[in-house]
CSV table of C-alpha atoms in Angstrom, one decimal:
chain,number,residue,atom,x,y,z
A,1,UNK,CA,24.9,9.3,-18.3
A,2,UNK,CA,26.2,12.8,-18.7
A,3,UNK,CA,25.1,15.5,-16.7
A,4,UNK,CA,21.6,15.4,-14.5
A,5,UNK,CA,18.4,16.0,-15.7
A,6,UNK,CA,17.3,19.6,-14.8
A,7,UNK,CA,14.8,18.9,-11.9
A,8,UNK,CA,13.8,22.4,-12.0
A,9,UNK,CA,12.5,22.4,-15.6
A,10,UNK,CA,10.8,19.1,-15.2
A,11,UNK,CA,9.4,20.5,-11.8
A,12,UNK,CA,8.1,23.3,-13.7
A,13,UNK,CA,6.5,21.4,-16.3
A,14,UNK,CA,4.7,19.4,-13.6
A,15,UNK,CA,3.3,22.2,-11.8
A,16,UNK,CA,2.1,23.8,-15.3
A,17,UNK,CA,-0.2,20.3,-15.6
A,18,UNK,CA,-1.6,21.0,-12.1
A,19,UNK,CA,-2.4,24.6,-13.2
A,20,UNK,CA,-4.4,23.8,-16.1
A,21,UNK,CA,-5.9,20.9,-14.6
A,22,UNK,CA,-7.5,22.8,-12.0
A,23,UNK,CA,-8.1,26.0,-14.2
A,24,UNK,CA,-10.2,22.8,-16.2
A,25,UNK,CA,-11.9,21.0,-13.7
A,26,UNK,CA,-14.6,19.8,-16.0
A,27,UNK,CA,-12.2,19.4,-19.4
A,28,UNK,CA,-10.3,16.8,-20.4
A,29,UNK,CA,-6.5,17.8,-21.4
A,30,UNK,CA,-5.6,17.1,-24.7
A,31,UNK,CA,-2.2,17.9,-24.7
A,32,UNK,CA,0.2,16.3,-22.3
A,33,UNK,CA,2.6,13.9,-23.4
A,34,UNK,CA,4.7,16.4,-25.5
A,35,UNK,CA,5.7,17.2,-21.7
A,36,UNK,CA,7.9,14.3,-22.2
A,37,UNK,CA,11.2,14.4,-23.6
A,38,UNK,CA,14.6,12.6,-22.9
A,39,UNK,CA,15.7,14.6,-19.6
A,40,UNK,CA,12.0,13.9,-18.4
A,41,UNK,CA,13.1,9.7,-19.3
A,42,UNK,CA,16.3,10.2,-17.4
A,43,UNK,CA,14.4,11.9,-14.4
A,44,UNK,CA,12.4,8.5,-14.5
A,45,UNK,CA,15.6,6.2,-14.9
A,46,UNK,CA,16.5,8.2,-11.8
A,47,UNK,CA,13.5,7.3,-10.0
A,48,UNK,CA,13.7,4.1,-10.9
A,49,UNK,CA,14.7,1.3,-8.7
A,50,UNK,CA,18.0,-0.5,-9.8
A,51,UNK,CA,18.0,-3.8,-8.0
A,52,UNK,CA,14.7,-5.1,-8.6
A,53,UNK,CA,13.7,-8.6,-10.7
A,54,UNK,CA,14.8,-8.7,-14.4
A,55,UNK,CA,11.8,-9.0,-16.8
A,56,UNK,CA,11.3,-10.9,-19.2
A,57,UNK,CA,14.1,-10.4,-21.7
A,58,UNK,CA,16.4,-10.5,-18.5
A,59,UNK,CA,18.2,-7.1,-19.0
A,60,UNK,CA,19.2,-5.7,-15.4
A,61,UNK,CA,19.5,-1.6,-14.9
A,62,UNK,CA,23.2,-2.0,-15.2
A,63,UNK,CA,23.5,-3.3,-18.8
A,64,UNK,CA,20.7,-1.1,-20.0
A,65,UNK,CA,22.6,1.6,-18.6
A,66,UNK,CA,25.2,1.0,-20.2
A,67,UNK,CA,24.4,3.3,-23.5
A,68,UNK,CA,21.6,5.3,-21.4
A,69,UNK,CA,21.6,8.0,-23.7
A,70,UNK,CA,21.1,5.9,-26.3
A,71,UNK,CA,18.1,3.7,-25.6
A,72,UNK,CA,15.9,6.3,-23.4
A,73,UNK,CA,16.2,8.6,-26.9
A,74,UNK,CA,15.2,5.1,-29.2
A,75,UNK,CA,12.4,4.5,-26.3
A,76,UNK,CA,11.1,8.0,-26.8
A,77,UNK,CA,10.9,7.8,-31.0
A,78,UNK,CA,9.0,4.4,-30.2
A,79,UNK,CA,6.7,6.3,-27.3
A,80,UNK,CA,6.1,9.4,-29.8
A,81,UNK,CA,5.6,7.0,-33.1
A,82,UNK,CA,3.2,4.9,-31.4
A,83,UNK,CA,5.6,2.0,-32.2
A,84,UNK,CA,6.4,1.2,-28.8
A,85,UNK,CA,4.9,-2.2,-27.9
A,86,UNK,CA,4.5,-2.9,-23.9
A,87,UNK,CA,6.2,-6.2,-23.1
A,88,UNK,CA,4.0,-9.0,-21.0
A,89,UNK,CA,5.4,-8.6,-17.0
A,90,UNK,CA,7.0,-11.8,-15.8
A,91,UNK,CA,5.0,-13.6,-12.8
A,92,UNK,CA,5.7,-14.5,-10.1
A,93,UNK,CA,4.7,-15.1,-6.6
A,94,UNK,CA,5.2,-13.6,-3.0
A,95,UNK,CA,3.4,-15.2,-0.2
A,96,UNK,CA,0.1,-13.7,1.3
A,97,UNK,CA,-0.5,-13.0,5.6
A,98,UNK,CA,-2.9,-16.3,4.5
A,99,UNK,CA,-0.4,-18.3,3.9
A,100,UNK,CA,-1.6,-18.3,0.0
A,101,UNK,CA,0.2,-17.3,-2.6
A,102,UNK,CA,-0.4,-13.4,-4.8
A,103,UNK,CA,0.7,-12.7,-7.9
A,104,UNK,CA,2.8,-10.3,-9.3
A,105,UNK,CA,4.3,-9.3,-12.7
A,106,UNK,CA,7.2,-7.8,-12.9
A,107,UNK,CA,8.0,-5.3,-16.1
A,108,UNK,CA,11.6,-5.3,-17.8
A,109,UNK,CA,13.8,-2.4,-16.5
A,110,UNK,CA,12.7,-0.1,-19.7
A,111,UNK,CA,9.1,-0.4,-19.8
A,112,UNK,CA,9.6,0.3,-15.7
A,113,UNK,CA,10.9,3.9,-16.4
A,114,UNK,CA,8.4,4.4,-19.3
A,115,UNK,CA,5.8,3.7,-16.4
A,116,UNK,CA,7.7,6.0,-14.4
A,117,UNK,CA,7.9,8.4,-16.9
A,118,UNK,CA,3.9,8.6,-17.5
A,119,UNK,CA,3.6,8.9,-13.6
A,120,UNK,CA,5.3,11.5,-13.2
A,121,UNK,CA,3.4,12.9,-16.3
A,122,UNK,CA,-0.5,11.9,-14.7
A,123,UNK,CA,0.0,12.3,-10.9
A,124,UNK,CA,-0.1,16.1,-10.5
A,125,UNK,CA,-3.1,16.1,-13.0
A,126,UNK,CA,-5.3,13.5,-10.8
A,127,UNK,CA,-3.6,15.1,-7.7
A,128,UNK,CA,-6.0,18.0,-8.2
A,129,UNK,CA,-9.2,15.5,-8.7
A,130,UNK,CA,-8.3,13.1,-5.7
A,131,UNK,CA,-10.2,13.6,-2.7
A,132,UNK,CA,-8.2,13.9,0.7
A,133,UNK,CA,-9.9,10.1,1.5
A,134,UNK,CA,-7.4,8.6,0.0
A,135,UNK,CA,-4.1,7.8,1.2
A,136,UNK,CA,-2.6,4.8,-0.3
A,137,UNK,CA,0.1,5.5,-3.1
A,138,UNK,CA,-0.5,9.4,-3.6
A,139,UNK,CA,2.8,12.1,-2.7
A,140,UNK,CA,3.4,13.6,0.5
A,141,UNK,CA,0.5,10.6,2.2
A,142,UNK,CA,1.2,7.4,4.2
A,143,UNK,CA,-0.8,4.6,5.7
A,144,UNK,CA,0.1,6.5,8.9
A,145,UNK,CA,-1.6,9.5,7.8
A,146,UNK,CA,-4.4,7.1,6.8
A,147,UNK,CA,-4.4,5.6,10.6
A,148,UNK,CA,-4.4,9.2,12.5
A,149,UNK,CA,-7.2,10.1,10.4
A,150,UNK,CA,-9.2,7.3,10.8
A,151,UNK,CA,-9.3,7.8,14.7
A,152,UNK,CA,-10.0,11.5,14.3
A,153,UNK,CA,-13.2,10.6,12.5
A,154,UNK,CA,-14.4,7.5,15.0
A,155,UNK,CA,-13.7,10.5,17.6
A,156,UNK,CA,-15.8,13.3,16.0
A,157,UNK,CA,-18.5,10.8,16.3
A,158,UNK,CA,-18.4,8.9,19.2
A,159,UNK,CA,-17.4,5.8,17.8
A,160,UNK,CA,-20.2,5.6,15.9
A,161,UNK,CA,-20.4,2.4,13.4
A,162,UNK,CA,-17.7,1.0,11.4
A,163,UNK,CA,-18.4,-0.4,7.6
A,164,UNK,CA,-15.5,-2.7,7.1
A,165,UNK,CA,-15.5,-3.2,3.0
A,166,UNK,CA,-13.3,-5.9,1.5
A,167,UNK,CA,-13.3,-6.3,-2.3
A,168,UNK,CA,-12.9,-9.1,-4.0
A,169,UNK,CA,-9.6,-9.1,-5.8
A,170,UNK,CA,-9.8,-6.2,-6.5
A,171,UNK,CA,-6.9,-5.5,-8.6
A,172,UNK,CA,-7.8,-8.6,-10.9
A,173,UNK,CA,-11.6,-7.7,-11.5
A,174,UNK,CA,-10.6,-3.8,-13.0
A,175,UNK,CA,-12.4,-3.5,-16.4
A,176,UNK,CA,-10.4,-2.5,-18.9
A,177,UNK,CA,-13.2,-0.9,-20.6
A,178,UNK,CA,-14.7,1.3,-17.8
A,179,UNK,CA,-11.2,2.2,-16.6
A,180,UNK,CA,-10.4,3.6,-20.3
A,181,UNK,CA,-13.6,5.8,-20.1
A,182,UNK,CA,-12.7,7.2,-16.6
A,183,UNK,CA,-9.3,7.9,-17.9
A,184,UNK,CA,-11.0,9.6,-20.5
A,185,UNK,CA,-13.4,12.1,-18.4
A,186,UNK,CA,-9.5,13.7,-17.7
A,187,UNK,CA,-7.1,13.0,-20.4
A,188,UNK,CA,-7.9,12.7,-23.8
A,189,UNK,CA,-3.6,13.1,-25.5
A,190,UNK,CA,-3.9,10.2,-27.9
A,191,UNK,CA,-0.4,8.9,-26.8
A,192,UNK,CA,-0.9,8.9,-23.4
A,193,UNK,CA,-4.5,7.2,-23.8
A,194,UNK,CA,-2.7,4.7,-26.1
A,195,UNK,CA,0.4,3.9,-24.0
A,196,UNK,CA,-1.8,3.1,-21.0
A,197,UNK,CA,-3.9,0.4,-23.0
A,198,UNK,CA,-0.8,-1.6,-24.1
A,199,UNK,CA,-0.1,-1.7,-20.9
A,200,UNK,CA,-3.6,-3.2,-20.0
A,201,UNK,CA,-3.4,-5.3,-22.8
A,202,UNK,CA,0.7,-6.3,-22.9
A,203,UNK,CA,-0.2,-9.8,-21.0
A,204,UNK,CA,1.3,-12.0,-18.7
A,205,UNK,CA,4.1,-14.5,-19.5
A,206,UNK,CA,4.3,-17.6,-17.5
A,207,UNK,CA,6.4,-20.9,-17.5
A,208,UNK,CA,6.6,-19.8,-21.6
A,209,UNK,CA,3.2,-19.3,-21.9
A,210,UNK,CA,1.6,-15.5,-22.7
A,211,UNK,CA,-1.9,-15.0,-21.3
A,212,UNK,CA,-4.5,-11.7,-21.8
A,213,UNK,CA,-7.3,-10.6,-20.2
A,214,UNK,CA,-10.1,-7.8,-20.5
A,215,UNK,CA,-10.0,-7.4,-16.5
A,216,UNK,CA,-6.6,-6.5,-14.1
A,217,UNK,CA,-4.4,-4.0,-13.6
A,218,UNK,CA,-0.7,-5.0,-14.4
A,219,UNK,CA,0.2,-5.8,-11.0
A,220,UNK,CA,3.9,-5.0,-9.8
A,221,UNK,CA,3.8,-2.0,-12.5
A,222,UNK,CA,5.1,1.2,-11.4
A,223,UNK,CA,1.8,2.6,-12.9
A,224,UNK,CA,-0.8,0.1,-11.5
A,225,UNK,CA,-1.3,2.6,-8.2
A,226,UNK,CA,-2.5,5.4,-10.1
A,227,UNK,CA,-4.4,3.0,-11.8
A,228,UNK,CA,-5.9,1.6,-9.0
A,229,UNK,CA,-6.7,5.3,-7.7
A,230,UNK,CA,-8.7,6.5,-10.6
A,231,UNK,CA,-10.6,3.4,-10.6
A,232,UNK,CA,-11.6,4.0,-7.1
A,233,UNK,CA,-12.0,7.3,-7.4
A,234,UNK,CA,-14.6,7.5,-9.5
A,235,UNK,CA,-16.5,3.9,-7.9
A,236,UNK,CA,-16.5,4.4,-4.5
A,237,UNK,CA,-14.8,8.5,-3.5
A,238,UNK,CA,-16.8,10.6,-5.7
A,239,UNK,CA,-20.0,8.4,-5.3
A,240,UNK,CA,-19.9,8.6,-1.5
A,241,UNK,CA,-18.7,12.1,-1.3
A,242,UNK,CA,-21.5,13.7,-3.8
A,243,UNK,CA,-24.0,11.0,-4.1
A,244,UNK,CA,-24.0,9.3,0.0
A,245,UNK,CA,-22.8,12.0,2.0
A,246,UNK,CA,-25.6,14.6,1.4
A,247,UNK,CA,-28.2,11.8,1.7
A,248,UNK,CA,-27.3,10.9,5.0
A,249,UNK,CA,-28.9,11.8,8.5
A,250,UNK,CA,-26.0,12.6,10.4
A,251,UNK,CA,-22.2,12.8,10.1
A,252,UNK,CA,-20.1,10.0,8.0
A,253,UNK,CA,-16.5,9.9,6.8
A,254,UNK,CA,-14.3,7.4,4.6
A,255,UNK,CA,-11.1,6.5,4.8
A,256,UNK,CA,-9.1,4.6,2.1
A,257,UNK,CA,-5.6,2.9,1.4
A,258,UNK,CA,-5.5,1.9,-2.0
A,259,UNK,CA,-8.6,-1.0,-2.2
A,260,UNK,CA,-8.4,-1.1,2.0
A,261,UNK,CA,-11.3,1.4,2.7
A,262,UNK,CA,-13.5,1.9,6.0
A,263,UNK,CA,-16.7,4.3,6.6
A,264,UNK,CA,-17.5,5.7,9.7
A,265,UNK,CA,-20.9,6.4,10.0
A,266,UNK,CA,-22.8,8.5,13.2
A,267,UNK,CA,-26.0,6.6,12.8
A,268,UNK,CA,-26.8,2.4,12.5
A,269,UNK,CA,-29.7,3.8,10.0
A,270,UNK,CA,-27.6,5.7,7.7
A,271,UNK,CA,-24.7,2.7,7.7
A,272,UNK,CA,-27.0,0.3,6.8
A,273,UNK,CA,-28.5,2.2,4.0
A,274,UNK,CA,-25.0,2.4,2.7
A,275,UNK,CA,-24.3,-1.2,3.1
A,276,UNK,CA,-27.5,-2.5,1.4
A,277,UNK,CA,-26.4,0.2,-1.6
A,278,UNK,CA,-22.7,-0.6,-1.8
A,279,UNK,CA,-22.5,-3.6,-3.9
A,280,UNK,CA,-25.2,-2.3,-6.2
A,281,UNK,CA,-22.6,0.5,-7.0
A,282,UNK,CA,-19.7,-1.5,-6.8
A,283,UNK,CA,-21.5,-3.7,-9.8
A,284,UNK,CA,-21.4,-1.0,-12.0
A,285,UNK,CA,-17.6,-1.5,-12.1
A,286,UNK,CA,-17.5,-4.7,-12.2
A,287,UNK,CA,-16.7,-5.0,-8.5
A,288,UNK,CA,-17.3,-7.8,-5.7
A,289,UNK,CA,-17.9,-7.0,-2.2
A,290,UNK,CA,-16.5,-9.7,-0.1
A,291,UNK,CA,-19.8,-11.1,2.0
A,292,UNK,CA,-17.4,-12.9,4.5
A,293,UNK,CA,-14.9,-10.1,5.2
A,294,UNK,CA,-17.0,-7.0,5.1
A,295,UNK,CA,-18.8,-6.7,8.3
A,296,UNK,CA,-20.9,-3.8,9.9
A,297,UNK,CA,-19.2,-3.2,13.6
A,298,UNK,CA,-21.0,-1.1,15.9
A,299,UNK,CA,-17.9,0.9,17.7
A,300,UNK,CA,-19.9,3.5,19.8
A,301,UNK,CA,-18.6,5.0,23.5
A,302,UNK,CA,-18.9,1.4,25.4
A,303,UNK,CA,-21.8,2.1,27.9
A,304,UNK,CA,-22.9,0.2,30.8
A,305,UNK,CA,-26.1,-0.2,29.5
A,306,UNK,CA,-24.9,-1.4,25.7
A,307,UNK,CA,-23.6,-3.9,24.5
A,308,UNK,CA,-19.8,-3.7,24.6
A,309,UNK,CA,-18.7,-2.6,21.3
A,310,UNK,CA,-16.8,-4.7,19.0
A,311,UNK,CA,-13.3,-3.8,17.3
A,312,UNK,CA,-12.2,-4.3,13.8
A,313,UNK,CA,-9.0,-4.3,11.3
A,314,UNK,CA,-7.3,-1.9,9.1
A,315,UNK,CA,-4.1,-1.0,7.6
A,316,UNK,CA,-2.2,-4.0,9.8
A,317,UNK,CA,-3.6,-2.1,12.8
A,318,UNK,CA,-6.7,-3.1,15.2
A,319,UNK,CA,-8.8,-0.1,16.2
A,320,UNK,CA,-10.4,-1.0,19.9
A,321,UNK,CA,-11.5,1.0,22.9
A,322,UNK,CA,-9.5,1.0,25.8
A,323,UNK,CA,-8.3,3.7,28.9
A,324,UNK,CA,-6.0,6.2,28.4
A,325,UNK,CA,-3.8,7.6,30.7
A,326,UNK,CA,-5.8,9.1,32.5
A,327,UNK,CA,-8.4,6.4,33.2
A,328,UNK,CA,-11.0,7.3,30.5
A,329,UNK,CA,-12.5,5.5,27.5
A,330,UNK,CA,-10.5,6.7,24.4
A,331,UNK,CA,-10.3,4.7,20.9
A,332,UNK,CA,-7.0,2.8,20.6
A,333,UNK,CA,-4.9,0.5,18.0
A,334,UNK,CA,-2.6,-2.0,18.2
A,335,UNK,CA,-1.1,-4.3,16.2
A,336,UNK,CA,-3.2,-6.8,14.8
A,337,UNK,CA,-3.0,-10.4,15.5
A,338,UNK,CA,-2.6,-11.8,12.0
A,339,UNK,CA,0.2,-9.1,11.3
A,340,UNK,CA,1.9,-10.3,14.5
A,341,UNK,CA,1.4,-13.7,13.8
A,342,UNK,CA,3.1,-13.1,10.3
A,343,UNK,CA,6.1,-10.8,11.5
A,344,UNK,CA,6.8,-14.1,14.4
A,345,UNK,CA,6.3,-16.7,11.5
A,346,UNK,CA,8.9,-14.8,9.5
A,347,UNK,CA,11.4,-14.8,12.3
A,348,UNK,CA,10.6,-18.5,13.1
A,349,UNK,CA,11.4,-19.3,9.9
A,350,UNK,CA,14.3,-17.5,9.5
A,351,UNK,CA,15.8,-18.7,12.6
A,352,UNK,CA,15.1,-22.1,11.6
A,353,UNK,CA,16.9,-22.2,8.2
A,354,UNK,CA,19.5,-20.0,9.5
A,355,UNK,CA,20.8,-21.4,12.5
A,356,UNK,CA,23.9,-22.5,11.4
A,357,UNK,CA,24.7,-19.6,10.5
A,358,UNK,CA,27.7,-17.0,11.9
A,359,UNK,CA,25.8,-15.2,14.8
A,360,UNK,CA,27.1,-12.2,13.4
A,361,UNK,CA,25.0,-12.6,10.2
A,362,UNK,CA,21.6,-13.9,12.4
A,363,UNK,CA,21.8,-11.2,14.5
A,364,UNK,CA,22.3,-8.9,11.5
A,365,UNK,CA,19.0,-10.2,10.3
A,366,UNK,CA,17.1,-10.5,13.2
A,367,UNK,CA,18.0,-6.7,14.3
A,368,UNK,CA,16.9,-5.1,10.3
A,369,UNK,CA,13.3,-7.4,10.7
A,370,UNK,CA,13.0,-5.6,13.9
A,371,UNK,CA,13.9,-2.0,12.9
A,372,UNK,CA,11.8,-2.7,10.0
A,373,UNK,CA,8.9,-3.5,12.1
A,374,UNK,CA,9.4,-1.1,14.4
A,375,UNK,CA,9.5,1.4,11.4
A,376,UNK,CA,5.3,0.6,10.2
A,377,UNK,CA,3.9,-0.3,13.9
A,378,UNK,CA,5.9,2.0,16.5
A,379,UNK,CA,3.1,3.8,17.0
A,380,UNK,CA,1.9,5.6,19.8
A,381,UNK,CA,-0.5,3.5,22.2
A,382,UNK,CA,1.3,0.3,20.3
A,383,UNK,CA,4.1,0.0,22.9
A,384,UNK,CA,2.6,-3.6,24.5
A,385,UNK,CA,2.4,-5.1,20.8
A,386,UNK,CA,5.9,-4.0,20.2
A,387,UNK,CA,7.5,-5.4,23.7
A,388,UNK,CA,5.6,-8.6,23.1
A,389,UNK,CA,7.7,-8.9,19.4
A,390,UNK,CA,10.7,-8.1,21.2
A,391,UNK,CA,10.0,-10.7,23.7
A,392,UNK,CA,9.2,-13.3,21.2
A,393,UNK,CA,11.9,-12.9,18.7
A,394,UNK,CA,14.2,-13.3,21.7
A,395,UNK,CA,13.0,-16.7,22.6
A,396,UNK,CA,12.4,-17.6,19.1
A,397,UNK,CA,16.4,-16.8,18.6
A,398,UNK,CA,17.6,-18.7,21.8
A,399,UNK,CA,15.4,-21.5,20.6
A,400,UNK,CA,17.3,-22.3,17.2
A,401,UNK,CA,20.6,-21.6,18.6
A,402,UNK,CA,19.9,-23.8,21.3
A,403,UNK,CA,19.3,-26.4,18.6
A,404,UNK,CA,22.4,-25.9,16.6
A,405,UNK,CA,24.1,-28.7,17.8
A,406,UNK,CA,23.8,-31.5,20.5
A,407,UNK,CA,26.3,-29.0,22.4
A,408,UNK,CA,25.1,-26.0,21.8
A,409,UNK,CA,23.0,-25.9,25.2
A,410,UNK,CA,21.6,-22.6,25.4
A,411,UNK,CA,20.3,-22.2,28.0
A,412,UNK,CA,18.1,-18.9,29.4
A,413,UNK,CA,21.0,-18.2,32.1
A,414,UNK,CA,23.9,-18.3,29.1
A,415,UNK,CA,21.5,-16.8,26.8
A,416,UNK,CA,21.3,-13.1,29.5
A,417,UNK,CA,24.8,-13.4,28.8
A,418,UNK,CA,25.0,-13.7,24.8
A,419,UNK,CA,22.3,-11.0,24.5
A,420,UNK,CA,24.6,-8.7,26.2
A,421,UNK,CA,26.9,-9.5,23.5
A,422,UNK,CA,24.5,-9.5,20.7
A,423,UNK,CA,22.1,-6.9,22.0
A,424,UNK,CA,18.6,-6.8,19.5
A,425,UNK,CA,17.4,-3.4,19.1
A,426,UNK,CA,14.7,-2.3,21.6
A,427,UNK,CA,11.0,-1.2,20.8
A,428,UNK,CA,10.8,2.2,20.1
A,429,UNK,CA,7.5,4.7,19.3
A,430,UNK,CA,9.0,6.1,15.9
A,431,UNK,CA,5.8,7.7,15.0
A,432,UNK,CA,4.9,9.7,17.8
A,433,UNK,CA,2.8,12.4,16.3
A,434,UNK,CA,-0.5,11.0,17.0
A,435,UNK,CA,-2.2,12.1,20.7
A,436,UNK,CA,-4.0,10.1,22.9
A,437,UNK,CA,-7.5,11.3,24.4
């Protein structure tokens, strides 16, 4: 590829969209994908991950590379034409924290930069519509965020009560339909409005065979988040800001990751009012609220005359009460006991299938699993969670090598010595932004 796309032009162009999308809060554009031209397709090529699944014609980043220039300006004349036809994602499977299996379709490597390329093209519009609620899958916000936030809000009321929502696969019940028309209340450019519904409609191919559906979000597409947002936007964010909110007897607050949302509610009255209400609205979209998994926790100051207050799950993390450092009741989180249960049964099984392995190469593993847990859960007040996977992974390690062979006898005592040698990295608080009461 000659030369780089010039970021400030593009940059530019992206800020321009955010302009007039707030100058017209209450217009849908008309005009927007003209925005895109071949530097804006080589800005998504950049952004584009390069090592990922083929699709299903099997082309990998490399060979499509190859004459770059070339196919993102055919790709464009097929965009602009309207003669560009979304190929079905290839499926395939990753396992759940369940032990069950999701799905997930993976696009070829050029309709992934054309999903880029729309991103890039719709996020700074709906960036301006969002409401600060969400968290999951928007720029410049993290699940972290998501977390801090969360506790701020149980603060600022006590504890209050906790609606813990879970949808029912949510992200294969989407109406195609409904998510058109809310597409539509913001963007009306005929390209753009086309583009997206080939995309809803392009299919999945499986063991040869293509299926469609009216209802699912192309899972494993780069543009199935923003999706996901504007669905959820409009069905549960702007209902509960403009509709709930001012309805309400006393304080309440939501907080969402992608289809992981929680409410935080001051009063039991005014949560339950919200719960009874919730999967009326939810119907309108074609939604399911799971009855098994969503659960109304009362998480109030715990009293001696109460009840002790119950503790509840989100974002990997479980929110509790316990004693700070200085001997008072303050809300804490720590990891949660499926999560940890997952991240050990990963090492387990690694260990396992790997322990004939060069110890150079196990330890190698064993130490990026670690750092990479250590990366989403070493938060503050987490530090017992974190020492007991450090601890674990230890013994899981020793285990397997012990059973390498009928001589490999290792022991505990010989095993203070290999550590030494092979030293795992320690639990660390990476995040440490977040205060304790």
């Amino acid at each position: 590829m000659a030369g780089t796309p010039p970021l400030g032009t593009i940059s530019t162009k992206r800020q321009r969209i955010a302009t007039l999308a707030k100058e017209m809060p209450d217009r849908a554009l008309r005009t927007l994908a003209h925005h895109i031209d071949v530097e804006w397709l080589k800005e998504a090529w950049r952004q584009t991950r390069k090592d990922g699944a083929t699709g299903i014609d099997g082309q990998t980043a490399a060979a499509y590379a190859q004459d770059l220039e070339g196919n993102l300006a055919r790709l464009l004349d097929r965009v602009k034409s309207g003669l560009y036809r979304a190929p079905p994602v290839r499926r395939t499977y990753i396992p759940k924290a369940d032990g069950k299996m999701r799905p997930l379709g993976i696009p070829t490597i050029e309709d992934k930069v054309l999903q880029r390329a729309f991103l890039m093209l719709l996020e700074p519009l709906y960036e301006t519509v969002f409401h600060d609620c969400s968290y999951g899958f928007r720029p410049g916000r993290s699940a972290h965020q998501a977390l801090e936030q969360l506790r701020n809000h149980l603060r600022s009321v006590g504890g209050g009560w906790v609606l813990d929502v879970d949808i029912r696969a949510f992200f294969d019940s989407v109406v195609h339909a409904i998510l058109r028309e809310l597409v539509q209340q913001r963007v009306r450019d005929g390209v753009v409005i086309r583009q997206i519904g080939k995309w809803l409609n392009a299919g999945v191919m499986e063991a040869g065979a293509l299926t469609r559906s009216d209802l699912g979000t192309p899972q494993g597409g780069v543009i199935s988040p923003l999706l996901a947002n504007i669905y959820l936007h409009y069905a549960v964010d702007e209902w509960f800001a403009v509709d709930v909110v001012p309805r309400l007897r006393g304080r309440a607050h939501l907080v969402r990751y992608a289809d992981d949302f929680v409410m935080v509610f001051e009063h039991e009255d005014d949560a339950k009012r919200v719960m009874k209400v919730l999967p009326k609205r939810l119907a309108r979209f074609g939604l399911e609220v799971s009855p098994e998994k969503t659960r109304l926790v009362r998480f109030g100051r715990p009293s001696s005359d109460t009840h002790p207050p119950d503790s509840f799950d989100f974002l990997g993390f479980t929110f509790h009460w316990g004693k700070s450092m200085k001997g008072s009741q303050t809300i804490r989180w720590k990891t949660a006991k499926k999560r940890l249960a997952r991240t050990l049964r990963n090492v387990w099984e690694y260990c396992r299938d790997n322990r004939h392995q060069p110890v150079k190469a196990q330890h190698a593993a064993l130490s990026r699993k670690l750092r990479g847990h250590y990366q989403y859960f070493g938060l503050t007040m987490n530090m017992h969670a974190l020492d007991q996977v450090f601890d674990r992974v230890k013994a899981i390690w020793r285990y397997w090598l012990d059973r390498r062979s009928q001589k490999a006898n290792m022991t505990w005592q010989r095993f203070q010595h290999f550590k030494k040698r092979w030293p795992l990295p320690e639990p660390r608080v990476v995040h440490s932004v977040f205060r304790t009461a």
